[in-house]
Each structure stands twice: as structure tokens, then as C-alpha cells.
């Protein structure tokens, strides 16, 4: 997902897929405090998440998100089902960060097998949200150097920056 010069100035589109509305509010606040230009949209269930990503129903005019934050413990259609749709060929460019309150090894393995960009324990305090923000910016910066300008040119601590072939 290479952002063009015209899109580089637009906010990063983040889709929060979580049955907790509070989670989306916290994430929006963290991005605003970090002065990261984002648009955060939230859906509270797996069906709405798939409709949003696919652009179906009431979401037909929506642009696809740049990043999807996926709660694995959604009621009904769970986060793994949503992740499988997001990582299908048509949407493979969407950065996917999956998370769960008590992340199990089996969930992590399933996320990795489906191609999730990151699989984390659900943030529970401010520092954890900052770590999540760093993870997202790290993955965005690997796809587009203009993100580094927002991030101050840094790399995720302890991780060597890898370049994806263009």
C-alpha cells in the first residue's frame, strides 16, 4: 500500500473492530495526543466489520481502511473470521493488528497463519496504547516512508527496519 503524494497528506484510516466502544474512544485520544493524523471508525461486531471492509450495505461509499485493529474475542462472528476476510487477496494491503484480553498461543498461531501483521495482548493502560501506536506506525512506515515524517523518523525500539520490495 504505497500512499501517493495526494494521499500522503490525508489522515490514516483506522478501523477499530471491538465490541467495546470505550476501546475506540481511547485509541482515538491516543492518536490525537500523539498528533498523528488519523480518522478512527469503529464497528462493534464481526458482521459490520466484514461489511465495512468489503464496502457492502451502508458502507458502499466508504474507502477501505489503512489499518484494522481486530478484537479476537468478538461475540458472534469472531475476530479470526474477520481477519480471514481482511487478509484475502482483495484486502491484503490492510495492516491488521489483532488483539485479545488473554491472548492464547493458539490465537497467536492462527493470526500468524492468516497473515496478521501483529498479534498483541489487549491494551489496558496508557503505556500499552503507546506500544500499540508504535506497532501500527512501524508497520505503516515499512510500507510508506512519509509515515516517518509523522513519527519523527524513528523505528520501533529493538526492531531493525526492514524494507519490503517495491
PDB file of C-alpha atoms in Angstrom:
ATOM      1  CA  UNK A   1       0.000   0.000   0.000  1.00  0.00           C
ATOM      2  CA  UNK A   2       2.029   2.924  -1.295  1.00  0.00           C
ATOM      3  CA  UNK A   3       0.412   6.225  -0.490  1.00  0.00           C
ATOM      4  CA  UNK A   4       0.518   8.696  -3.347  1.00  0.00           C
ATOM      5  CA  UNK A   5       1.539  12.345  -2.838  1.00  0.00           C
ATOM      6  CA  UNK A   6      -2.121  13.356  -2.780  1.00  0.00           C
ATOM      7  CA  UNK A   7      -2.986  10.676  -0.221  1.00  0.00           C
ATOM      8  CA  UNK A   8       0.120  11.209   1.926  1.00  0.00           C
ATOM      9  CA  UNK A   9      -1.477  14.296   3.449  1.00  0.00           C
ATOM     10  CA  UNK A  10      -4.766  12.566   4.217  1.00  0.00           C
ATOM     11  CA  UNK A  11      -5.321  11.035   7.628  1.00  0.00           C
ATOM     12  CA  UNK A  12      -4.555   7.354   8.162  1.00  0.00           C
ATOM     13  CA  UNK A  13      -7.878   5.481   8.134  1.00  0.00           C
ATOM     14  CA  UNK A  14      -8.131   3.153  11.125  1.00  0.00           C
ATOM     15  CA  UNK A  15     -10.973   0.708  11.614  1.00  0.00           C
ATOM     16  CA  UNK A  16     -11.397  -0.459  15.211  1.00  0.00           C
ATOM     17  CA  UNK A  17     -13.310  -3.735  15.355  1.00  0.00           C
ATOM     18  CA  UNK A  18     -14.188  -4.173  19.008  1.00  0.00           C
ATOM     19  CA  UNK A  19     -17.388  -4.729  20.954  1.00  0.00           C
ATOM     20  CA  UNK A  20     -16.128  -2.098  23.431  1.00  0.00           C
ATOM     21  CA  UNK A  21     -16.940   1.446  22.294  1.00  0.00           C
ATOM     22  CA  UNK A  22     -14.566   2.639  25.028  1.00  0.00           C
ATOM     23  CA  UNK A  23     -11.666   0.953  23.205  1.00  0.00           C
ATOM     24  CA  UNK A  24     -12.251   3.047  20.077  1.00  0.00           C
ATOM     25  CA  UNK A  25     -12.521   6.215  22.150  1.00  0.00           C
ATOM     26  CA  UNK A  26      -9.217   5.517  23.915  1.00  0.00           C
ATOM     27  CA  UNK A  27      -7.423   4.795  20.661  1.00  0.00           C
ATOM     28  CA  UNK A  28      -8.738   7.992  19.092  1.00  0.00           C
ATOM     29  CA  UNK A  29      -7.493  10.010  22.084  1.00  0.00           C
ATOM     30  CA  UNK A  30      -4.039   8.402  21.948  1.00  0.00           C
ATOM     31  CA  UNK A  31      -3.632   9.234  18.265  1.00  0.00           C
ATOM     32  CA  UNK A  32      -4.817  12.806  18.841  1.00  0.00           C
ATOM     33  CA  UNK A  33      -2.397  13.287  21.742  1.00  0.00           C
ATOM     34  CA  UNK A  34       0.443  11.971  19.582  1.00  0.00           C
ATOM     35  CA  UNK A  35      -0.645  14.385  16.831  1.00  0.00           C
ATOM     36  CA  UNK A  36      -0.933  11.555  14.335  1.00  0.00           C
ATOM     37  CA  UNK A  37      -3.416  12.466  11.588  1.00  0.00           C
ATOM     38  CA  UNK A  38      -5.967   9.669  11.718  1.00  0.00           C
ATOM     39  CA  UNK A  39      -9.617   9.019  11.138  1.00  0.00           C
ATOM     40  CA  UNK A  40     -10.878   6.343  13.501  1.00  0.00           C
ATOM     41  CA  UNK A  41     -14.060   4.454  12.705  1.00  0.00           C
ATOM     42  CA  UNK A  42     -15.432   1.767  14.989  1.00  0.00           C
ATOM     43  CA  UNK A  43     -17.695  -1.208  14.445  1.00  0.00           C
ATOM     44  CA  UNK A  44     -18.807  -3.441  17.287  1.00  0.00           C
ATOM     45  CA  UNK A  45     -19.310  -6.830  15.649  1.00  0.00           C
ATOM     46  CA  UNK A  46     -17.837  -9.131  13.034  1.00  0.00           C
ATOM     47  CA  UNK A  47     -20.671  -8.800  10.522  1.00  0.00           C
ATOM     48  CA  UNK A  48     -20.391  -4.999  10.423  1.00  0.00           C
ATOM     49  CA  UNK A  49     -16.603  -5.324  10.199  1.00  0.00           C
ATOM     50  CA  UNK A  50     -16.796  -7.531   7.113  1.00  0.00           C
ATOM     51  CA  UNK A  51     -19.442  -5.294   5.530  1.00  0.00           C
ATOM     52  CA  UNK A  52     -17.229  -2.248   6.207  1.00  0.00           C
ATOM     53  CA  UNK A  53     -14.081  -3.831   4.757  1.00  0.00           C
ATOM     54  CA  UNK A  54     -15.933  -5.191   1.715  1.00  0.00           C
ATOM     55  CA  UNK A  55     -17.819  -1.920   1.167  1.00  0.00           C
ATOM     56  CA  UNK A  56     -21.202  -3.614   1.360  1.00  0.00           C
ATOM     57  CA  UNK A  57     -24.577  -2.324   2.557  1.00  0.00           C
ATOM     58  CA  UNK A  58     -24.464   1.028   4.299  1.00  0.00           C
ATOM     59  CA  UNK A  59     -20.679   1.103   3.791  1.00  0.00           C
ATOM     60  CA  UNK A  60     -20.720   1.172  -0.037  1.00  0.00           C
ATOM     61  CA  UNK A  61     -19.253   4.684  -0.246  1.00  0.00           C
ATOM     62  CA  UNK A  62     -16.529   4.006   2.328  1.00  0.00           C
ATOM     63  CA  UNK A  63     -12.859   3.930   1.410  1.00  0.00           C
ATOM     64  CA  UNK A  64     -11.028   0.867   2.698  1.00  0.00           C
ATOM     65  CA  UNK A  65      -9.136   1.351   5.952  1.00  0.00           C
ATOM     66  CA  UNK A  66      -5.338   1.533   6.053  1.00  0.00           C
ATOM     67  CA  UNK A  67      -5.272  -0.290   9.396  1.00  0.00           C
ATOM     68  CA  UNK A  68      -7.700  -2.699  11.070  1.00  0.00           C
ATOM     69  CA  UNK A  69      -7.461  -3.262  14.824  1.00  0.00           C
ATOM     70  CA  UNK A  70      -9.295  -6.504  15.479  1.00  0.00           C
ATOM     71  CA  UNK A  71     -10.545  -7.800  18.812  1.00  0.00           C
ATOM     72  CA  UNK A  72     -10.262 -11.578  18.549  1.00  0.00           C
ATOM     73  CA  UNK A  73     -12.921 -12.077  21.231  1.00  0.00           C
ATOM     74  CA  UNK A  74     -15.868 -10.548  19.370  1.00  0.00           C
ATOM     75  CA  UNK A  75     -19.250 -12.078  20.168  1.00  0.00           C
ATOM     76  CA  UNK A  76     -20.836 -13.995  17.278  1.00  0.00           C
ATOM     77  CA  UNK A  77     -18.592 -13.820  14.221  1.00  0.00           C
ATOM     78  CA  UNK A  78     -15.185 -13.697  15.916  1.00  0.00           C
ATOM     79  CA  UNK A  79     -12.035 -11.759  15.116  1.00  0.00           C
ATOM     80  CA  UNK A  80     -10.346 -14.696  13.377  1.00  0.00           C
ATOM     81  CA  UNK A  81     -13.193 -14.848  10.842  1.00  0.00           C
ATOM     82  CA  UNK A  82     -12.869 -11.102  10.266  1.00  0.00           C
ATOM     83  CA  UNK A  83      -9.089 -11.425   9.907  1.00  0.00           C
ATOM     84  CA  UNK A  84      -9.500 -14.142   7.272  1.00  0.00           C
ATOM     85  CA  UNK A  85     -11.628 -11.771   5.148  1.00  0.00           C
ATOM     86  CA  UNK A  86      -9.224  -8.864   5.623  1.00  0.00           C
ATOM     87  CA  UNK A  87      -6.245 -10.974   4.621  1.00  0.00           C
ATOM     88  CA  UNK A  88      -7.964 -12.287   1.485  1.00  0.00           C
ATOM     89  CA  UNK A  89      -6.255 -11.127  -1.715  1.00  0.00           C
ATOM     90  CA  UNK A  90      -8.507  -8.129  -2.277  1.00  0.00           C
ATOM     91  CA  UNK A  91      -7.735  -6.621   1.138  1.00  0.00           C
ATOM     92  CA  UNK A  92      -4.247  -7.971   1.829  1.00  0.00           C
ATOM     93  CA  UNK A  93      -2.817  -4.424   1.888  1.00  0.00           C
ATOM     94  CA  UNK A  94      -4.760  -3.505   5.011  1.00  0.00           C
ATOM     95  CA  UNK A  95      -2.466  -3.621   8.025  1.00  0.00           C
ATOM     96  CA  UNK A  96      -4.085  -5.935  10.544  1.00  0.00           C
ATOM     97  CA  UNK A  97      -3.348  -5.820  14.252  1.00  0.00           C
ATOM     98  CA  UNK A  98      -5.234  -8.482  16.195  1.00  0.00           C
ATOM     99  CA  UNK A  99      -5.551  -8.418  19.967  1.00  0.00           C
ATOM    100  CA  UNK A 100      -7.261 -10.212  22.847  1.00  0.00           C
ATOM    101  CA  UNK A 101      -7.577  -9.704  26.615  1.00  0.00           C
ATOM    102  CA  UNK A 102      -5.934 -13.007  27.482  1.00  0.00           C
ATOM    103  CA  UNK A 103      -4.133 -13.830  24.261  1.00  0.00           C
ATOM    104  CA  UNK A 104      -3.745 -17.589  23.893  1.00  0.00           C
ATOM    105  CA  UNK A 105      -0.882 -19.219  21.996  1.00  0.00           C
ATOM    106  CA  UNK A 106      -3.436 -20.890  19.704  1.00  0.00           C
ATOM    107  CA  UNK A 107      -4.886 -17.462  18.830  1.00  0.00           C
ATOM    108  CA  UNK A 108      -1.423 -16.075  18.104  1.00  0.00           C
ATOM    109  CA  UNK A 109      -0.601 -19.085  15.913  1.00  0.00           C
ATOM    110  CA  UNK A 110      -3.876 -18.727  14.000  1.00  0.00           C
ATOM    111  CA  UNK A 111      -3.273 -15.000  13.460  1.00  0.00           C
ATOM    112  CA  UNK A 112       0.236 -15.621  12.183  1.00  0.00           C
ATOM    113  CA  UNK A 113      -1.020 -18.364   9.850  1.00  0.00           C
ATOM    114  CA  UNK A 114      -3.605 -15.952   8.408  1.00  0.00           C
ATOM    115  CA  UNK A 115      -1.010 -13.237   7.845  1.00  0.00           C
ATOM    116  CA  UNK A 116      -1.793 -10.765  10.638  1.00  0.00           C
ATOM    117  CA  UNK A 117       0.819  -8.017  10.841  1.00  0.00           C
ATOM    118  CA  UNK A 118       0.771  -8.151  14.647  1.00  0.00           C
ATOM    119  CA  UNK A 119      -0.992 -10.057  17.406  1.00  0.00           C
ATOM    120  CA  UNK A 120      -0.953  -8.444  20.842  1.00  0.00           C
ATOM    121  CA  UNK A 121      -2.495  -8.552  24.280  1.00  0.00           C
ATOM    122  CA  UNK A 122      -5.337  -6.039  24.505  1.00  0.00           C
ATOM    123  CA  UNK A 123      -4.080  -2.699  25.797  1.00  0.00           C
ATOM    124  CA  UNK A 124      -5.182  -1.957  29.347  1.00  0.00           C
ATOM    125  CA  UNK A 125      -3.244   1.204  30.253  1.00  0.00           C
ATOM    126  CA  UNK A 126      -1.763   4.295  28.618  1.00  0.00           C
ATOM    127  CA  UNK A 127       1.675   2.737  28.101  1.00  0.00           C
ATOM    128  CA  UNK A 128       0.129  -0.261  26.372  1.00  0.00           C
ATOM    129  CA  UNK A 129      -1.716   2.050  23.988  1.00  0.00           C
ATOM    130  CA  UNK A 130       1.537   3.835  23.185  1.00  0.00           C
ATOM    131  CA  UNK A 131       3.100   0.447  22.411  1.00  0.00           C
ATOM    132  CA  UNK A 132       0.166  -0.353  20.130  1.00  0.00           C
ATOM    133  CA  UNK A 133       0.594   3.025  18.419  1.00  0.00           C
ATOM    134  CA  UNK A 134       4.296   2.270  17.865  1.00  0.00           C
ATOM    135  CA  UNK A 135       3.415  -1.121  16.348  1.00  0.00           C
ATOM    136  CA  UNK A 136       0.952   0.465  13.928  1.00  0.00           C
ATOM    137  CA  UNK A 137       3.356   3.215  12.895  1.00  0.00           C
ATOM    138  CA  UNK A 138       6.125   0.665  12.450  1.00  0.00           C
ATOM    139  CA  UNK A 139       4.053  -1.362  10.002  1.00  0.00           C
ATOM    140  CA  UNK A 140       2.886   1.758   8.181  1.00  0.00           C
ATOM    141  CA  UNK A 141       6.453   3.046   7.900  1.00  0.00           C
ATOM    142  CA  UNK A 142       7.539  -0.212   6.279  1.00  0.00           C
ATOM    143  CA  UNK A 143       5.035   0.491   3.515  1.00  0.00           C
ATOM    144  CA  UNK A 144       5.396   4.241   3.149  1.00  0.00           C
ATOM    145  CA  UNK A 145       8.289   6.500   4.133  1.00  0.00           C
ATOM    146  CA  UNK A 146       6.011   9.542   4.535  1.00  0.00           C
ATOM    147  CA  UNK A 147       4.779   7.990   7.793  1.00  0.00           C
ATOM    148  CA  UNK A 148       8.270   8.517   9.204  1.00  0.00           C
ATOM    149  CA  UNK A 149       7.753  12.270   8.994  1.00  0.00           C
ATOM    150  CA  UNK A 150       4.758  11.953  11.337  1.00  0.00           C
ATOM    151  CA  UNK A 151       6.675   9.607  13.596  1.00  0.00           C
ATOM    152  CA  UNK A 152       9.860  11.666  13.787  1.00  0.00           C
ATOM    153  CA  UNK A 153      11.873   9.272  11.630  1.00  0.00           C
ATOM    154  CA  UNK A 154      12.241   6.622  14.311  1.00  0.00           C
ATOM    155  CA  UNK A 155      11.920   2.898  14.203  1.00  0.00           C
ATOM    156  CA  UNK A 156      10.235   0.603  16.661  1.00  0.00           C
ATOM    157  CA  UNK A 157      12.645   0.124  19.556  1.00  0.00           C
ATOM    158  CA  UNK A 158      14.590  -3.112  19.296  1.00  0.00           C
ATOM    159  CA  UNK A 159      13.434  -3.850  15.759  1.00  0.00           C
ATOM    160  CA  UNK A 160      15.555  -3.361  12.690  1.00  0.00           C
ATOM    161  CA  UNK A 161      13.664  -1.585   9.931  1.00  0.00           C
ATOM    162  CA  UNK A 162      13.114  -3.923   7.016  1.00  0.00           C
ATOM    163  CA  UNK A 163      12.177  -2.729   3.568  1.00  0.00           C
ATOM    164  CA  UNK A 164       9.579  -4.568   1.578  1.00  0.00           C
ATOM    165  CA  UNK A 165      10.323  -4.997  -2.108  1.00  0.00           C
ATOM    166  CA  UNK A 166       8.508  -2.496  -4.290  1.00  0.00           C
TER     167      UNK A 166
END
